[in-house]
Amino acid sequence: MKEHKGVSALLQTAEREQRCAIGENEALYRALQRRVRSGELISPYPNVFASASYWTSLTVEEQSLHTIRALSKLHPKWVFAGLSAACIYGYHHSFSLHDGTIHIASSRGSNKNDHAHLNRIYVHNGMRVFLYRNLPVTSPAQTLIDCARLPFDKALAIYDSALRFGHATILDVETLMVQINCDEIAVKKLLQYANPLRENGGESWAYANISKLGFAEPLFQETFDNPDNPSMPYRVDFCWKLADGRIIVAEYDGIAKYIDTSNPNRANVKMKLEYERRRERHLKERGVTTIVHMFYETVADSHTLDATLMDAGVPKIR
């Protein structure tokens, strides 16, 4: 389709600001819609547009944030909540949670005029509104309470992130929880298991599945001396120190990241594999008796995960 200078300028500005473009007047809106019909642009939400090639280069989380930033300009009174707020705060979470839905705080339920991808989360009157990265969001504590509606193994990463970033404390969430209507059972369970020591969403997800199977509580980010660099000790994801002297270590993702050659910026694969072998040798020299590498497929299948940890000798408490 022939270039439209107004549309091109609109898209360039939006991409520079890391958001979707908005049809600022009737003529631009129609020009944008024509390009949606031709496949040149996509429209994830009414009057919200992006170049198809640019959009597909983004992760689903980045797509959500681009949509949120555009909608904030279109609807300045909207306060983003739930998963949308978690994205704005930068809390780790599974990309599988994204389905194009935008979540906002509301003192009323949805109505027939709402877009199919708009989810209104009921909040109490007098809710505090926070401004984070120039976007209006629910407080970190409110965001965590709203995210308790998600599956436990997906929500735990969000809780771990908020605690790790220092945005909220367990007391903050407990205090708000008793003041509003919410799923207290789900919130209390997440607070019971939340731990800022887990460094990323993958570790949180793996731990959630480990705990569901009844295994003993591991130590997180346990350190071991590194003879090659004493100032940089080795840290392991999960560690069980048993009464009989055995030390079992489990690493989520293990060496998978070292054999992924899809990223041209990665260091030499052979060097990374050699580092991993040396690291494991040093860990065993320092008393580690068993090292287990858990991949996504291992954790996703409860029978495989259970068998893997049982074979490694990790005890169960229930």
mmCIF file of N, CA and C in Angstrom, residues 61 65 68 80-93 97-98 103 132-133 137-140 143-144 147 150 158-159 161 165 167:
data_model
loop_
_atom_site.group_PDB
_atom_site.id
_atom_site.type_symbol
_atom_site.label_atom_id
_atom_site.label_comp_id
_atom_site.label_asym_id
_atom_site.label_seq_id
_atom_site.Cartn_x
_atom_site.Cartn_y
_atom_site.Cartn_z
ATOM 1 N N GLU A 61 4.947 -10.098 26.579
ATOM 2 C CA GLU A 61 4.935 -9.110 27.662
ATOM 3 C C GLU A 61 5.149 -7.709 27.096
ATOM 4 N N LEU A 65 2.673 -4.410 27.256
ATOM 5 C CA LEU A 65 3.099 -3.086 27.717
ATOM 6 C C LEU A 65 2.881 -2.020 26.643
ATOM 7 N N ILE A 68 -0.787 -1.305 26.802
ATOM 8 C CA ILE A 68 -1.107 -0.577 28.040
ATOM 9 C C ILE A 68 -0.734 0.898 27.917
ATOM 10 N N PHE A 80 -4.380 0.483 36.007
ATOM 11 C CA PHE A 80 -4.093 -0.889 35.611
ATOM 12 C C PHE A 80 -3.890 -1.772 36.839
ATOM 13 N N ALA A 81 -4.381 -3.001 36.731
ATOM 14 C CA ALA A 81 -4.427 -3.902 37.885
ATOM 15 C C ALA A 81 -4.023 -5.309 37.472
ATOM 16 N N GLY A 82 -3.960 -6.200 38.455
ATOM 17 C CA GLY A 82 -3.707 -7.607 38.178
ATOM 18 C C GLY A 82 -2.441 -7.840 37.371
ATOM 19 N N LEU A 83 -2.548 -8.710 36.358
ATOM 20 C CA LEU A 83 -1.390 -9.052 35.531
ATOM 21 C C LEU A 83 -0.850 -7.836 34.799
ATOM 22 N N SER A 84 -1.724 -6.908 34.386
ATOM 23 C CA SER A 84 -1.258 -5.693 33.703
ATOM 24 C C SER A 84 -0.379 -4.864 34.627
ATOM 25 N N ALA A 85 -0.791 -4.738 35.895
ATOM 26 C CA ALA A 85 0.028 -4.006 36.866
ATOM 27 C C ALA A 85 1.344 -4.735 37.126
ATOM 28 N N ALA A 86 1.287 -6.073 37.195
ATOM 29 C CA ALA A 86 2.511 -6.853 37.405
ATOM 30 C C ALA A 86 3.504 -6.617 36.265
ATOM 31 N N CYS A 87 2.993 -6.494 35.039
ATOM 32 C CA CYS A 87 3.863 -6.195 33.891
ATOM 33 C C CYS A 87 4.512 -4.824 34.057
ATOM 34 N N ILE A 88 3.720 -3.844 34.456
ATOM 35 C CA ILE A 88 4.243 -2.482 34.618
ATOM 36 C C ILE A 88 5.325 -2.451 35.691
ATOM 37 N N TYR A 89 5.106 -3.151 36.791
ATOM 38 C CA TYR A 89 6.104 -3.201 37.862
ATOM 39 C C TYR A 89 7.336 -4.032 37.474
ATOM 40 N N GLY A 90 7.198 -4.834 36.432
ATOM 41 C CA GLY A 90 8.316 -5.664 35.998
ATOM 42 C C GLY A 90 8.460 -6.961 36.756
ATOM 43 N N TYR A 91 7.362 -7.437 37.382
ATOM 44 C CA TYR A 91 7.439 -8.685 38.133
ATOM 45 C C TYR A 91 7.543 -9.869 37.177
ATOM 46 N N HIS A 92 8.391 -10.829 37.522
ATOM 47 C CA HIS A 92 8.563 -12.009 36.689
ATOM 48 C C HIS A 92 7.262 -12.812 36.649
ATOM 49 N N HIS A 93 6.943 -13.338 35.493
ATOM 50 C CA HIS A 93 5.741 -14.146 35.340
ATOM 51 C C HIS A 93 5.843 -14.952 34.055
ATOM 52 N N LEU A 97 0.582 -16.603 30.487
ATOM 53 C CA LEU A 97 -0.566 -15.916 31.098
ATOM 54 C C LEU A 97 -1.157 -14.861 30.168
ATOM 55 N N HIS A 98 -0.402 -14.452 29.157
ATOM 56 C CA HIS A 98 -0.863 -13.371 28.275
ATOM 57 C C HIS A 98 -1.774 -13.908 27.175
ATOM 58 N N HIS A 103 -6.113 -5.629 32.110
ATOM 59 C CA HIS A 103 -6.782 -5.671 33.409
ATOM 60 C C HIS A 103 -6.748 -4.282 34.050
ATOM 61 N N TYR A 132 3.669 4.464 38.428
ATOM 62 C CA TYR A 132 4.936 3.756 38.245
ATOM 63 C C TYR A 132 5.276 3.797 36.775
ATOM 64 N N ARG A 133 6.467 4.317 36.469
ATOM 65 C CA ARG A 133 6.876 4.501 35.070
ATOM 66 C C ARG A 133 5.821 5.287 34.300
ATOM 67 N N VAL A 137 -1.259 2.631 38.422
ATOM 68 C CA VAL A 137 -1.400 1.213 38.764
ATOM 69 C C VAL A 137 -1.911 1.067 40.191
ATOM 70 N N THR A 138 -2.428 -0.115 40.481
ATOM 71 C CA THR A 138 -2.768 -0.436 41.860
ATOM 72 C C THR A 138 -1.474 -0.574 42.664
ATOM 73 N N SER A 139 -1.583 -0.483 43.972
ATOM 74 C CA SER A 139 -0.397 -0.613 44.825
ATOM 75 C C SER A 139 0.200 -2.005 44.659
ATOM 76 N N PRO A 140 1.485 -2.170 44.982
ATOM 77 C CA PRO A 140 2.073 -3.513 44.902
ATOM 78 C C PRO A 140 1.293 -4.546 45.708
ATOM 79 N N THR A 143 -1.881 -5.336 43.913
ATOM 80 C CA THR A 143 -1.544 -6.121 42.725
ATOM 81 C C THR A 143 -1.320 -7.583 43.086
ATOM 82 N N LEU A 144 -0.606 -7.839 44.178
ATOM 83 C CA LEU A 144 -0.356 -9.218 44.595
ATOM 84 C C LEU A 144 -1.663 -9.913 44.975
ATOM 85 N N CYS A 147 -3.456 -10.817 41.865
ATOM 86 C CA CYS A 147 -2.788 -11.888 41.122
ATOM 87 C C CYS A 147 -2.936 -13.245 41.799
ATOM 88 N N LEU A 150 -4.633 -16.082 39.933
ATOM 89 C CA LEU A 150 -3.928 -16.893 38.941
ATOM 90 C C LEU A 150 -3.576 -18.251 39.546
ATOM 91 N N ILE A 158 5.300 -13.944 40.713
ATOM 92 C CA ILE A 158 4.944 -12.529 40.889
ATOM 93 C C ILE A 158 5.162 -12.118 42.336
ATOM 94 N N TYR A 159 4.769 -12.959 43.269
ATOM 95 C CA TYR A 159 4.967 -12.672 44.690
ATOM 96 C C TYR A 159 6.464 -12.610 45.018
ATOM 97 N N SER A 161 8.915 -11.894 43.055
ATOM 98 C CA SER A 161 9.493 -10.692 42.452
ATOM 99 C C SER A 161 9.218 -9.454 43.289
ATOM 100 N N PHE A 165 12.125 -7.232 44.884
ATOM 101 C CA PHE A 165 12.331 -5.839 44.493
ATOM 102 C C PHE A 165 12.116 -4.872 45.653
ATOM 103 N N HIS A 167 9.205 -3.978 46.786
ATOM 104 C CA HIS A 167 8.005 -3.173 46.540
ATOM 105 C C HIS A 167 6.936 -3.386 47.601
#
